[in-house]
Short mmCIF file of C-alpha atoms and ligand atoms in Angstrom, two decimals:
data_model
loop_
_atom_site.label_atom_id
_atom_site.label_comp_id
_atom_site.label_asym_id
_atom_site.label_seq_id
_atom_site.Cartn_x
_atom_site.Cartn_y
_atom_site.Cartn_z
CA MET A 16 39.85 4.10 -22.84
CA MET A 17 36.81 4.85 -20.70
CA THR A 18 35.61 8.40 -20.97
CA LEU A 19 33.99 10.15 -18.01
CA LEU A 20 31.74 13.17 -18.22
CA HIS A 21 32.56 15.82 -15.60
CA LEU A 22 29.60 18.16 -15.22
CA VAL A 23 30.36 21.67 -13.92
CA LEU A 24 27.34 23.77 -12.88
CA GLY A 25 27.11 27.51 -13.29
CA ASP A 26 27.94 28.24 -9.66
CA GLN A 27 30.85 25.77 -9.51
CA LEU A 28 33.51 27.77 -11.31
CA SER A 29 36.54 26.67 -9.26
CA HIS A 30 39.52 24.79 -10.67
CA SER A 31 39.77 22.89 -7.38
CA LEU A 32 36.17 21.63 -7.75
CA SER A 33 35.75 18.03 -6.55
CA ALA A 34 34.10 17.06 -9.85
CA LEU A 35 37.32 18.03 -11.66
CA ARG A 36 39.68 16.35 -9.20
CA ASP A 37 40.59 13.45 -11.46
CA ALA A 38 39.62 14.96 -14.80
CA LYS A 39 42.37 14.46 -17.32
CA PRO A 40 43.07 16.13 -20.64
CA GLN A 41 42.58 12.70 -22.24
CA GLY A 42 39.73 10.43 -21.28
CA SER A 43 37.59 13.17 -19.73
CA VAL A 44 35.03 15.53 -21.13
CA VAL A 45 34.01 18.53 -19.08
CA LEU A 46 30.39 19.51 -19.70
CA MET A 47 29.00 22.97 -19.05
CA ALA A 48 25.60 24.08 -20.29
CA GLU A 49 23.52 27.24 -20.43
CA VAL A 50 19.94 26.02 -20.14
CA MET A 51 16.57 27.70 -19.80
CA ALA A 52 15.56 25.38 -16.97
CA GLU A 53 18.23 26.92 -14.71
CA ALA A 54 18.02 30.42 -16.14
CA SER A 55 14.29 30.79 -15.66
CA TYR A 56 13.10 28.73 -12.67
CA VAL A 57 12.73 32.14 -11.07
CA SER A 58 12.87 35.53 -12.80
CA HIS A 59 16.62 35.89 -12.15
CA HIS A 60 17.91 39.45 -12.44
CA LYS A 61 19.35 40.08 -15.91
CA LYS A 62 22.72 40.97 -14.37
CA LYS A 63 22.79 37.68 -12.48
CA ILE A 64 22.31 35.69 -15.68
CA ALA A 65 24.82 37.80 -17.58
CA PHE A 66 27.41 37.46 -14.84
CA LEU A 67 26.99 33.71 -14.64
CA PHE A 68 27.00 33.04 -18.38
CA SER A 69 30.03 35.24 -18.93
CA ALA A 70 31.87 33.70 -15.97
CA MET A 71 30.94 30.20 -17.22
CA ARG A 72 32.26 30.95 -20.70
CA HIS A 73 35.49 32.40 -19.30
CA PHE A 74 35.92 29.40 -17.02
CA ALA A 75 35.43 27.03 -19.97
CA GLU A 76 38.16 28.92 -21.85
CA GLU A 77 40.49 28.55 -18.87
CA LEU A 78 39.83 24.81 -18.76
CA ARG A 79 40.59 24.55 -22.48
CA GLY A 80 43.77 26.50 -21.84
CA ARG A 81 44.71 23.84 -19.31
CA GLY A 82 44.29 21.19 -21.96
CA PHE A 83 40.85 19.85 -21.07
CA SER A 84 38.32 18.81 -23.61
CA VAL A 85 35.29 20.99 -22.85
CA ARG A 86 31.82 20.57 -24.27
CA TYR A 87 30.23 23.96 -23.71
CA VAL A 88 26.59 24.31 -24.73
CA ARG A 89 25.40 27.86 -25.33
CA LEU A 90 21.83 28.87 -24.74
CA ASN A 91 21.13 29.42 -28.44
CA ASP A 92 23.03 26.37 -29.72
CA PRO A 93 20.91 24.20 -32.01
CA GLY A 94 19.91 21.00 -30.27
CA ASN A 95 20.16 22.50 -26.75
CA SER A 96 17.54 20.57 -24.79
CA GLN A 97 17.39 23.45 -22.28
CA SER A 98 17.73 21.23 -19.20
CA LEU A 99 20.81 19.93 -17.39
CA PHE A 100 19.55 16.37 -17.52
CA GLY A 101 18.88 16.67 -21.23
CA GLU A 102 22.37 18.02 -21.83
CA VAL A 103 24.00 15.23 -19.83
CA GLU A 104 21.98 12.70 -21.77
CA ARG A 105 22.95 14.25 -25.10
CA ALA A 106 26.62 14.47 -24.12
CA LEU A 107 26.65 10.80 -23.08
CA ALA A 108 25.18 9.80 -26.44
CA ASP A 109 27.61 11.97 -28.42
CA THR A 110 30.78 11.10 -26.51
CA GLY A 111 30.08 7.52 -25.49
CA ALA A 112 31.15 8.40 -21.95
CA SER A 113 30.60 5.61 -19.47
CA GLY A 114 29.74 7.64 -16.39
CA VAL A 115 29.05 11.07 -14.95
CA VAL A 116 30.86 12.88 -12.16
CA VAL A 117 29.39 15.99 -10.57
CA THR A 118 29.86 18.04 -7.42
CA GLU A 119 26.69 18.19 -5.31
CA PRO A 120 24.54 21.13 -6.41
CA GLY A 121 23.78 23.97 -4.04
CA GLU A 122 20.02 23.65 -4.31
CA TYR A 123 17.77 20.92 -3.02
CA ARG A 124 15.52 20.87 -6.10
CA LEU A 125 18.49 19.95 -8.31
CA MET A 126 19.96 17.50 -5.80
CA ASP A 127 16.64 15.75 -5.59
CA GLU A 128 16.49 15.50 -9.36
CA MET A 129 20.10 14.32 -9.66
CA ARG A 130 19.53 11.44 -7.27
CA GLY A 131 17.33 9.97 -9.99
CA TRP A 132 19.79 10.50 -12.84
CA GLN A 133 21.67 7.22 -12.51
CA ALA A 134 18.50 5.19 -12.95
CA ARG A 135 17.29 7.38 -15.80
CA LEU A 136 20.61 7.45 -17.64
CA GLY A 137 21.69 3.89 -17.10
CA VAL A 138 25.30 4.85 -16.27
CA PRO A 139 26.94 5.50 -12.90
CA VAL A 140 26.46 9.06 -11.64
CA GLU A 141 28.87 9.98 -8.87
CA ILE A 142 27.78 12.99 -6.78
CA ARG A 143 30.76 14.29 -4.82
CA ASP A 144 30.84 16.52 -1.74
CA ASP A 145 31.38 20.21 -2.40
CA ASP A 146 34.62 20.68 -0.51
CA ARG A 147 34.83 24.36 -1.39
CA PHE A 148 32.77 24.77 1.77
CA LEU A 149 34.68 24.59 5.03
CA ILE A 150 32.40 22.09 6.69
CA SER A 151 30.66 19.22 4.91
CA ARG A 152 26.94 18.62 5.23
CA ALA A 153 27.70 15.54 7.33
CA GLY A 154 30.14 17.49 9.50
CA PHE A 155 27.53 20.14 10.20
CA GLY A 156 25.06 17.38 10.99
CA ARG A 157 27.43 15.97 13.61
CA TRP A 158 27.87 19.43 15.13
CA ALA A 159 24.10 19.97 15.20
CA ASP A 160 23.39 16.55 16.71
CA ARG A 161 25.21 17.63 19.86
CA ARG A 162 23.16 20.84 20.28
CA ARG A 163 19.76 21.63 21.64
CA GLU A 164 19.75 25.03 19.93
CA LEU A 165 21.60 25.79 16.71
CA ARG A 166 23.01 29.23 17.42
CA MET A 167 25.46 30.61 14.91
CA GLU A 168 27.69 32.12 17.59
CA TYR A 169 28.75 28.71 19.01
CA PHE A 170 29.20 27.22 15.58
CA TYR A 171 31.41 30.16 14.65
CA ARG A 172 33.60 29.75 17.73
CA ASP A 173 34.13 26.09 16.89
CA MET A 174 35.09 27.02 13.32
CA ARG A 175 37.52 29.67 14.58
CA ARG A 176 39.18 27.07 16.80
CA HIS A 177 39.17 24.37 14.15
CA PHE A 178 40.78 26.52 11.46
CA SER A 179 42.81 28.49 13.97
CA VAL A 180 41.61 31.81 12.58
CA LEU A 181 42.18 34.96 14.70
CA MET A 182 43.26 32.81 17.64
CA ARG A 183 46.09 33.41 20.10
CA ASP A 184 47.12 30.70 22.59
CA GLY A 185 43.74 29.05 22.34
CA GLU A 186 41.90 32.32 23.04
CA PRO A 187 40.20 34.63 20.53
CA GLU A 188 42.37 37.47 19.30
CA GLY A 189 41.66 40.61 21.32
CA GLY A 190 40.09 38.59 24.16
CA GLN A 191 36.59 38.59 22.63
CA TRP A 192 34.90 36.55 19.92
CA ASN A 193 32.84 39.42 18.60
CA PHE A 194 33.23 43.21 18.41
CA ASP A 195 29.84 44.10 16.99
CA LYS A 196 29.25 46.75 19.62
CA GLU A 197 31.79 48.80 17.68
CA ASN A 198 30.15 47.97 14.36
CA ARG A 199 26.84 49.75 14.66
CA LYS A 200 27.73 53.38 14.09
CA SER A 201 25.14 55.71 12.59
CA PRO A 202 26.28 57.29 9.33
CA PRO A 203 27.62 60.84 9.64
CA LYS A 204 26.51 63.42 7.06
CA GLY A 205 28.26 62.95 3.74
CA LEU A 206 29.44 59.36 4.32
CA LYS A 207 30.57 58.00 0.95
CA GLY A 208 32.03 54.68 -0.09
CA PRO A 209 35.17 54.53 -2.27
CA ARG A 210 35.11 54.12 -6.05
CA ARG A 211 35.04 50.50 -7.10
CA LEU A 212 36.96 48.76 -9.85
CA SER A 213 34.98 48.22 -12.99
CA TRP A 214 35.84 46.00 -15.93
CA ARG A 215 35.88 46.51 -19.68
CA HIS A 216 33.71 44.11 -21.61
CA ASP A 217 35.63 41.62 -23.74
CA ALA A 218 34.09 39.79 -26.72
CA ILE A 219 32.70 37.05 -24.46
CA THR A 220 30.91 39.49 -22.19
CA ARG A 221 29.62 41.53 -25.14
CA ASP A 222 28.08 38.39 -26.67
CA VAL A 223 26.52 37.42 -23.36
CA LEU A 224 25.05 40.88 -22.81
CA ASP A 225 23.45 40.75 -26.27
CA LEU A 226 22.12 37.28 -25.53
CA VAL A 227 20.60 38.27 -22.20
CA GLU A 228 19.08 41.38 -23.75
CA ALA A 229 17.46 39.29 -26.47
CA ARG A 230 16.30 36.30 -24.44
CA PHE A 231 15.56 37.65 -20.96
CA SER A 232 14.05 41.06 -21.63
CA ASP A 233 11.05 40.12 -19.48
CA HIS A 234 13.25 39.31 -16.46
CA PHE A 235 13.71 41.63 -13.49
CA GLY A 236 16.33 44.34 -13.32
CA GLN A 237 18.62 46.50 -15.45
CA LEU A 238 21.26 44.75 -17.53
CA ARG A 239 23.48 47.77 -18.14
CA PRO A 240 25.76 49.20 -17.01
CA PHE A 241 27.41 45.86 -16.29
CA HIS A 242 30.67 45.88 -14.38
CA PHE A 243 30.98 42.61 -12.50
CA ALA A 244 34.23 40.69 -12.56
CA VAL A 245 33.79 37.57 -14.72
CA THR A 246 37.06 35.73 -14.02
CA ALA A 247 38.79 34.62 -10.84
CA GLU A 248 41.63 37.01 -11.62
CA GLN A 249 39.31 40.01 -11.79
CA ALA A 250 37.42 38.91 -8.70
CA GLU A 251 40.71 38.63 -6.82
CA ALA A 252 41.66 42.15 -7.89
CA GLU A 253 38.35 43.47 -6.55
CA PHE A 254 38.88 41.63 -3.31
CA GLU A 255 42.41 42.99 -3.00
CA GLN A 256 41.04 46.52 -3.38
CA PHE A 257 38.53 45.73 -0.68
CA VAL A 258 41.16 44.44 1.76
CA THR A 259 43.54 47.35 1.40
CA GLU A 260 41.19 50.31 0.89
CA ILE A 261 37.78 49.36 2.24
CA LEU A 262 38.05 46.71 4.93
CA PRO A 263 39.58 49.17 7.41
CA SER A 264 36.22 51.02 7.48
CA PHE A 265 33.96 47.99 7.01
CA GLY A 266 33.38 47.38 10.71
CA ASP A 267 32.40 50.89 11.69
CA TRP A 268 29.82 51.38 8.94
CA GLN A 269 28.67 47.80 8.57
CA ASP A 270 25.05 48.57 9.43
CA ALA A 271 24.81 52.10 8.02
CA MET A 272 22.55 53.00 5.07
CA VAL A 273 22.99 56.09 2.90
CA ALA A 274 20.80 57.13 -0.02
CA GLY A 275 22.66 56.84 -3.32
CA GLU A 276 25.46 54.77 -1.74
CA PRO A 277 24.49 51.14 -2.32
CA TYR A 278 27.92 49.66 -1.54
CA LEU A 279 29.43 51.86 1.17
CA PHE A 280 32.17 49.68 2.73
CA HIS A 281 30.83 46.24 1.89
CA SER A 282 33.04 43.71 0.17
CA MET A 283 30.66 42.82 -2.71
CA ILE A 284 32.31 39.39 -2.92
CA ALA A 285 29.30 37.16 -2.21
CA VAL A 286 28.52 37.04 -5.92
CA TYR A 287 32.04 35.73 -6.63
CA LEU A 288 32.27 33.40 -3.64
CA ASN A 289 28.91 31.82 -4.37
CA ALA A 290 29.83 31.14 -8.00
CA GLY A 291 33.25 29.73 -7.09
CA LEU A 292 35.49 32.49 -8.47
CA LEU A 293 36.82 33.12 -4.95
CA LEU A 294 37.33 30.48 -2.26
CA PRO A 295 36.30 31.11 1.34
CA LEU A 296 39.49 30.05 3.09
CA ASP A 297 41.61 32.22 0.77
CA VAL A 298 39.62 35.35 1.55
CA ILE A 299 39.55 34.57 5.28
CA ARG A 300 43.34 34.13 5.42
CA ARG A 301 43.89 37.29 3.38
CA ALA A 302 41.68 39.32 5.73
CA GLU A 303 43.42 37.82 8.77
CA ARG A 304 46.77 38.87 7.31
CA ALA A 305 45.46 42.42 6.90
CA TYR A 306 44.83 42.48 10.64
CA HIS A 307 48.25 41.11 11.56
CA GLU A 308 49.95 43.58 9.22
CA GLY A 309 48.09 46.48 10.79
CA VAL A 310 46.16 47.28 7.60
CA ALA A 311 42.71 46.84 9.19
CA PRO A 312 41.46 46.87 12.78
CA LEU A 313 40.21 43.80 14.61
CA ASN A 314 36.54 44.86 14.77
CA ALA A 315 36.46 45.10 10.96
CA VAL A 316 38.42 41.93 10.26
CA GLU A 317 36.58 39.82 12.82
CA GLY A 318 33.19 41.04 11.57
CA PHE A 319 34.13 40.28 7.98
CA ILE A 320 35.55 36.83 8.77
CA ARG A 321 32.49 35.94 10.86
CA GLN A 322 30.27 36.41 7.80
CA ILE A 323 32.26 33.84 5.84
CA LEU A 324 33.67 31.38 8.37
CA GLY A 325 30.59 31.54 10.57
CA TRP A 326 27.43 32.75 8.95
CA ARG A 327 27.88 31.46 5.40
CA GLU A 328 28.80 27.95 6.49
CA TYR A 329 26.11 27.95 9.16
CA VAL A 330 23.24 28.87 6.83
CA ARG A 331 24.32 26.20 4.37
CA GLY A 332 24.36 23.65 7.20
CA VAL A 333 20.88 24.69 8.34
CA TYR A 334 19.56 24.54 4.78
CA TRP A 335 20.67 20.97 4.14
CA ARG A 336 19.77 19.73 7.59
CA PHE A 337 16.17 20.92 7.39
CA MET A 338 15.27 20.75 3.70
CA PRO A 339 12.82 20.05 2.20
CA ASP A 340 10.63 20.72 5.24
CA TYR A 341 12.36 24.06 5.87
CA ALA A 342 10.98 25.69 2.70
CA GLY A 343 7.42 25.10 3.86
CA ARG A 344 7.71 26.76 7.26
CA ASN A 345 5.56 29.80 7.97
CA ALA A 346 5.48 30.33 11.73
CA PHE A 347 3.40 33.52 11.62
CA GLY A 348 1.05 32.30 8.89
CA ALA A 349 2.09 35.16 6.57
CA HIS A 350 0.24 35.05 3.24
CA ARG A 351 -0.30 38.62 2.02
CA PRO A 352 0.62 38.79 -1.70
CA LEU A 353 3.96 40.43 -2.47
CA PRO A 354 3.11 44.03 -3.42
CA ALA A 355 4.11 45.46 -6.79
CA LEU A 356 6.54 47.89 -5.17
CA TYR A 357 9.04 45.05 -4.63
CA TRP A 358 9.42 44.84 -8.39
CA SER A 359 9.00 48.50 -9.31
CA GLY A 360 10.48 50.44 -6.40
CA ASN A 361 7.49 52.79 -6.71
CA THR A 362 6.61 53.79 -3.16
CA LYS A 363 6.70 56.92 -1.09
CA MET A 364 8.65 55.06 1.61
CA ARG A 365 12.10 56.38 0.83
CA CYS A 366 13.98 53.55 2.53
CA MET A 367 12.05 50.93 0.57
CA ALA A 368 12.31 52.79 -2.73
CA SER A 369 16.04 53.12 -2.24
CA ALA A 370 16.58 49.42 -1.42
CA VAL A 371 14.46 48.22 -4.34
CA ARG A 372 15.97 50.69 -6.81
CA ASP A 373 19.51 49.66 -5.78
CA THR A 374 18.40 46.10 -6.38
CA ILE A 375 16.98 46.87 -9.82
CA GLU A 376 20.13 48.71 -10.83
CA HIS A 377 22.86 46.57 -9.28
CA ALA A 378 21.34 43.14 -8.43
CA TYR A 379 22.66 44.08 -5.03
CA SER A 380 21.69 45.76 -1.82
CA HIS A 381 23.61 45.32 1.38
CA HIS A 382 22.74 43.15 4.34
CA ILE A 383 20.98 45.79 6.43
CA GLN A 384 18.80 46.90 3.53
CA ARG A 385 17.92 43.25 2.92
CA LEU A 386 17.33 42.45 6.60
CA MET A 387 16.00 45.66 8.14
CA VAL A 388 14.28 47.40 5.23
CA THR A 389 12.78 45.01 2.63
CA GLY A 390 12.97 42.02 5.01
CA ASN A 391 11.63 43.82 8.05
CA PHE A 392 8.81 45.35 6.03
CA ALA A 393 7.86 41.89 4.69
CA LEU A 394 7.87 40.53 8.24
CA ILE A 395 5.76 43.23 9.87
CA ALA A 396 3.36 43.52 6.92
CA GLY A 397 2.87 39.72 6.94
CA LEU A 398 3.90 39.22 3.31
CA SER A 399 3.75 35.71 1.87
CA VAL A 400 6.84 33.78 2.95
CA ASP A 401 6.98 31.87 -0.34
CA GLU A 402 6.72 34.97 -2.48
CA VAL A 403 9.25 36.92 -0.45
CA CYS A 404 11.73 34.04 -0.61
CA GLU A 405 11.28 33.76 -4.35
CA TRP A 406 11.86 37.48 -4.71
CA TYR A 407 15.19 37.37 -2.87
CA LEU A 408 16.28 34.33 -4.86
CA ALA A 409 15.53 36.09 -8.13
CA VAL A 410 16.79 39.61 -7.62
CA TYR A 411 20.25 39.26 -6.05
CA ALA A 412 23.25 38.25 -8.14
CA ASP A 413 24.67 36.30 -5.19
CA ALA A 414 21.48 34.33 -4.44
CA TYR A 415 21.22 30.55 -4.61
CA GLU A 416 18.66 28.79 -2.51
CA TRP A 417 21.13 27.29 0.01
CA VAL A 418 22.09 30.80 1.12
CA GLU A 419 18.92 32.71 0.29
CA LEU A 420 16.35 30.54 2.03
CA PRO A 421 17.78 30.47 5.57
CA ASN A 422 18.61 34.17 5.32
CA THR A 423 15.14 35.12 4.17
CA LEU A 424 12.80 32.57 5.68
CA GLY A 425 14.80 32.08 8.88
CA MET A 426 16.65 35.29 9.60
CA ALA A 427 14.47 38.02 8.08
CA LEU A 428 10.98 36.51 8.34
CA HIS A 429 11.45 34.31 11.43
CA ALA A 430 9.19 31.83 9.63
CA ASP A 431 11.20 28.90 11.01
CA GLY A 432 9.85 29.75 14.45
CA GLY A 433 13.23 30.70 15.88
CA LEU A 434 15.44 27.87 14.71
CA MET A 435 18.11 30.36 13.59
CA ALA A 436 17.41 33.63 15.37
CA SER A 437 16.42 33.95 19.00
CA LYS A 438 13.95 36.72 18.24
CA PRO A 439 12.28 38.23 15.16
CA TYR A 440 14.15 41.14 13.59
CA ALA A 441 11.02 43.27 13.66
CA ALA A 442 11.68 46.98 14.04
CA SER A 443 9.84 50.26 13.80
CA GLY A 444 11.04 53.17 11.69
CA LYS A 445 13.19 54.32 14.60
CA TYR A 446 15.86 51.74 13.74
CA ILE A 447 15.95 52.86 10.09
CA ASP A 448 16.15 56.50 11.17
CA ARG A 449 19.10 55.80 13.45
CA MET A 450 21.06 53.84 10.86
CA SER A 451 20.35 55.86 7.71
CA ASN A 452 19.76 59.27 6.18
CA PHE A 453 16.49 58.19 4.55
CA CYS A 454 13.89 59.57 6.91
CA GLY A 455 14.80 63.26 6.60
CA GLY A 456 13.82 63.31 2.91
CA CYS A 457 10.88 60.90 3.16
CA SER A 458 7.24 61.83 2.45
CA TYR A 459 6.30 60.08 5.67
CA ASP A 460 6.83 61.45 9.14
CA ILE A 461 9.17 59.23 11.12
CA LYS A 462 8.13 60.87 14.40
CA ASP A 463 4.46 60.03 13.87
CA SER A 464 2.89 56.59 14.25
CA THR A 465 -0.84 57.10 13.88
CA GLY A 466 -1.58 60.11 11.65
CA GLY A 467 -2.40 60.04 7.94
CA ASN A 468 1.25 60.75 7.14
CA ALA A 469 2.85 58.56 9.79
CA CYS A 470 5.77 56.28 8.88
CA PRO A 471 4.17 52.94 7.96
CA PHE A 472 6.90 50.99 9.76
CA ASN A 473 5.79 52.44 13.11
CA SER A 474 2.21 51.20 13.06
CA LEU A 475 2.94 47.96 11.19
CA TYR A 476 5.51 47.12 13.82
CA TRP A 477 2.97 47.35 16.64
CA ARG A 478 0.37 45.54 14.59
CA PHE A 479 2.84 42.69 14.10
CA ILE A 480 3.37 42.51 17.88
CA ALA A 481 -0.37 42.66 18.60
CA VAL A 482 -1.43 40.12 15.99
CA ASN A 483 1.26 37.63 17.02
CA GLU A 484 1.07 38.17 20.76
CA ASP A 485 0.28 34.53 21.47
CA LYS A 486 3.11 33.22 19.35
CA LEU A 487 5.63 35.66 20.85
CA ARG A 488 4.68 35.12 24.48
CA GLY A 489 6.99 32.14 25.00
CA ASN A 490 10.02 34.17 23.89
CA HIS A 491 11.64 35.87 26.87
CA ARG A 492 13.54 38.25 24.59
CA MET A 493 10.18 39.67 23.51
CA ALA A 494 8.83 40.08 27.04
CA ASN A 495 9.60 43.80 27.36
CA ILE A 496 8.09 44.61 24.00
CA LEU A 497 4.91 42.66 24.73
CA ALA A 498 4.68 44.40 28.10
CA GLY A 499 5.06 47.73 26.30
CA TRP A 500 2.11 46.88 24.06
CA ARG A 501 -0.06 45.80 26.99
CA ARG A 502 0.77 48.93 28.99
CA MET A 503 -0.25 51.19 26.13
CA ASN A 504 -3.66 52.82 26.59
CA GLU A 505 -6.46 51.47 24.49
CA GLY A 506 -6.91 54.64 22.48
CA LYS A 507 -3.30 54.55 21.33
CA GLN A 508 -3.53 50.85 20.52
CA THR A 509 -6.64 51.40 18.40
CA ALA A 510 -5.06 54.35 16.60
CA LEU A 511 -1.97 52.27 15.76
CA LEU A 512 -4.01 49.35 14.49
CA ASN A 513 -6.20 51.67 12.40
CA ARG A 514 -3.19 53.34 10.84
CA ALA A 515 -1.64 49.90 10.14
CA ASP A 516 -4.86 48.78 8.42
CA ASP A 517 -4.86 51.97 6.33
CA CYS A 518 -1.26 51.28 5.31
CA LEU A 519 -2.08 47.72 4.31
CA ALA A 520 -5.06 48.94 2.27
CA LEU A 521 -2.81 51.48 0.51
CA LEU A 522 -0.24 48.75 -0.07
CA GLU A 523 -2.83 46.64 -1.82
CA LYS A 524 -3.68 49.57 -4.09
CA ASP A 525 0.03 50.08 -4.81
CA ALA A 526 -0.26 53.52 -3.24
CA LEU A 527 1.83 53.31 -0.06
C1 LIG B 617 21.64 30.37 -11.65
C2 LIG B 617 21.99 29.65 -12.91
C3 LIG B 617 21.60 30.15 -14.15
C4 LIG B 617 20.90 31.47 -14.27
N1 LIG B 617 21.85 29.50 -15.28
C5 LIG B 617 22.55 28.33 -15.24
C6 LIG B 617 22.81 27.59 -16.41
O1 LIG B 617 22.40 27.94 -17.50
N2 LIG B 617 23.54 26.47 -16.30
C7 LIG B 617 23.99 26.01 -15.11
O2 LIG B 617 24.69 24.98 -15.06
N3 LIG B 617 23.73 26.68 -13.97
C8 LIG B 617 23.01 27.81 -14.01
N4 LIG B 617 22.73 28.47 -12.86
C9 LIG B 617 23.21 27.93 -11.59
C10 LIG B 617 22.38 26.76 -11.15
O3 LIG B 617 21.02 27.15 -11.07
C11 LIG B 617 22.93 26.27 -9.83
O4 LIG B 617 24.01 25.42 -10.06
C12 LIG B 617 21.91 25.54 -9.04
O5 LIG B 617 20.92 26.43 -8.65
C13 LIG B 617 22.50 24.90 -7.79
O6 LIG B 617 23.03 25.85 -6.93
FE1 LIG B 618 11.32 54.56 5.81
FE2 LIG B 618 9.57 55.50 7.60
FE3 LIG B 618 11.98 56.59 7.40
FE4 LIG B 618 10.18 56.94 5.44
S1 LIG B 618 10.02 57.69 7.54
S2 LIG B 618 12.35 56.44 5.20
S3 LIG B 618 9.14 54.98 5.46
S4 LIG B 618 11.51 54.50 8.03
#
């Protein structure tokens, strides 16, 4: 009988995976491999590697439990070639399999490589669509072909209609597509998120933690304490806790930031969704049910669903439509080297220190910290687009390039020149002050823009506007801001630019 090799990548841990569709207990070998090439193409956070290796090993056990023959290569196994291609080649030689089946990888670099595998291996390599996503790459392409501008909002409405999610008689539930006006509340004093589930380490996770400690000690981030779910069952239990206890408050405090509260009311499921332990349509339907059962209000449920049915699918579509060119875009010509504080968290800016330290500890920070603190700072300080993108890809447990690149390069840095967002998300410290409790305890003075102790965000914001005036002029959504800069008296302008230059000089000395 002909044997086929079914390759399952580390972020493809779903039993419904297209590569496994026709895998059979006899006549199929499922290949999974821990390899240095994937584990070190960026300095992935230790927790990200530990999560993925443990989840991969658990998934392999589940497959074995279902009767499959699984060839699982551990990082330290003798003979491990340390690349996916090498492991496929070795498995073909050892098993005599006559072909390879794989689900398309999430990253362009690997897809590009895989397109050459058939010729290099001399056996058929079938690359199947990843139908865990709700729209295929081709389907998104057809949607985009009909548009002059690719705005997420219209894509999202089409997805709502297509999947009939939160719809009533052809109209959006509640008469509006979007309730974000209700989702921007400032945090009241003492706002605290609920306690999260945490999981005991079994023998598999203990082995993986030891392995990561031994082999990746030079990688970014803290390995312990480690409390991610590592199976679909555990991930589902976390999500169920989110739906019943946390989702009701998610909308209201979606954009709030509180020192010492990295999670607040966020779902924390991106890490599981992006590795395949949870499936998008399941979580969307579960959240929709919570609304219909009166468990959570519409503003929360709609906002949550939009992230998954709209945003997540949209960024993936943008990524595949515009790669590889997309990765090279740098609309503002931003090239300043990434400062050390992004790795250390050592800075007097309390908002930045808090976002980076959360990231070191948890391989997580929430979307407003990513967009409006570390992302906004990178934008207004003109940090290197490549280095910032690599940082986000490395440090977050949920990050794969298909989701990271559009979010960082497009959304946060506006380096795609406005393909995704109609205006740059540049903001002064005032935004951070309104949405957080950071500024009160900060060494810098949020009310000051030009003095020796002024909040760096304030002057860097105006410097960003001034330096990029020509590029921003064509954008009508920036007209008021540009007019504000031009109206400012020259003395104030000079003082702002001087303070911004001082901040950049301090940044270079790792002293900001
Ligand atoms: C991220 C990652 C890591 C750290 N390690 C592995 C690995 O050892 N083996 C593997 O199959 N996949 C790994 N991955 C996930 C891949 O990098 C991911 O499949 C590609 O980036 C495509 O999204
Ligand atoms: Fe951040 Fe400025 Fe507020 Fe300090 S004062 S926390 S640097 S926004």
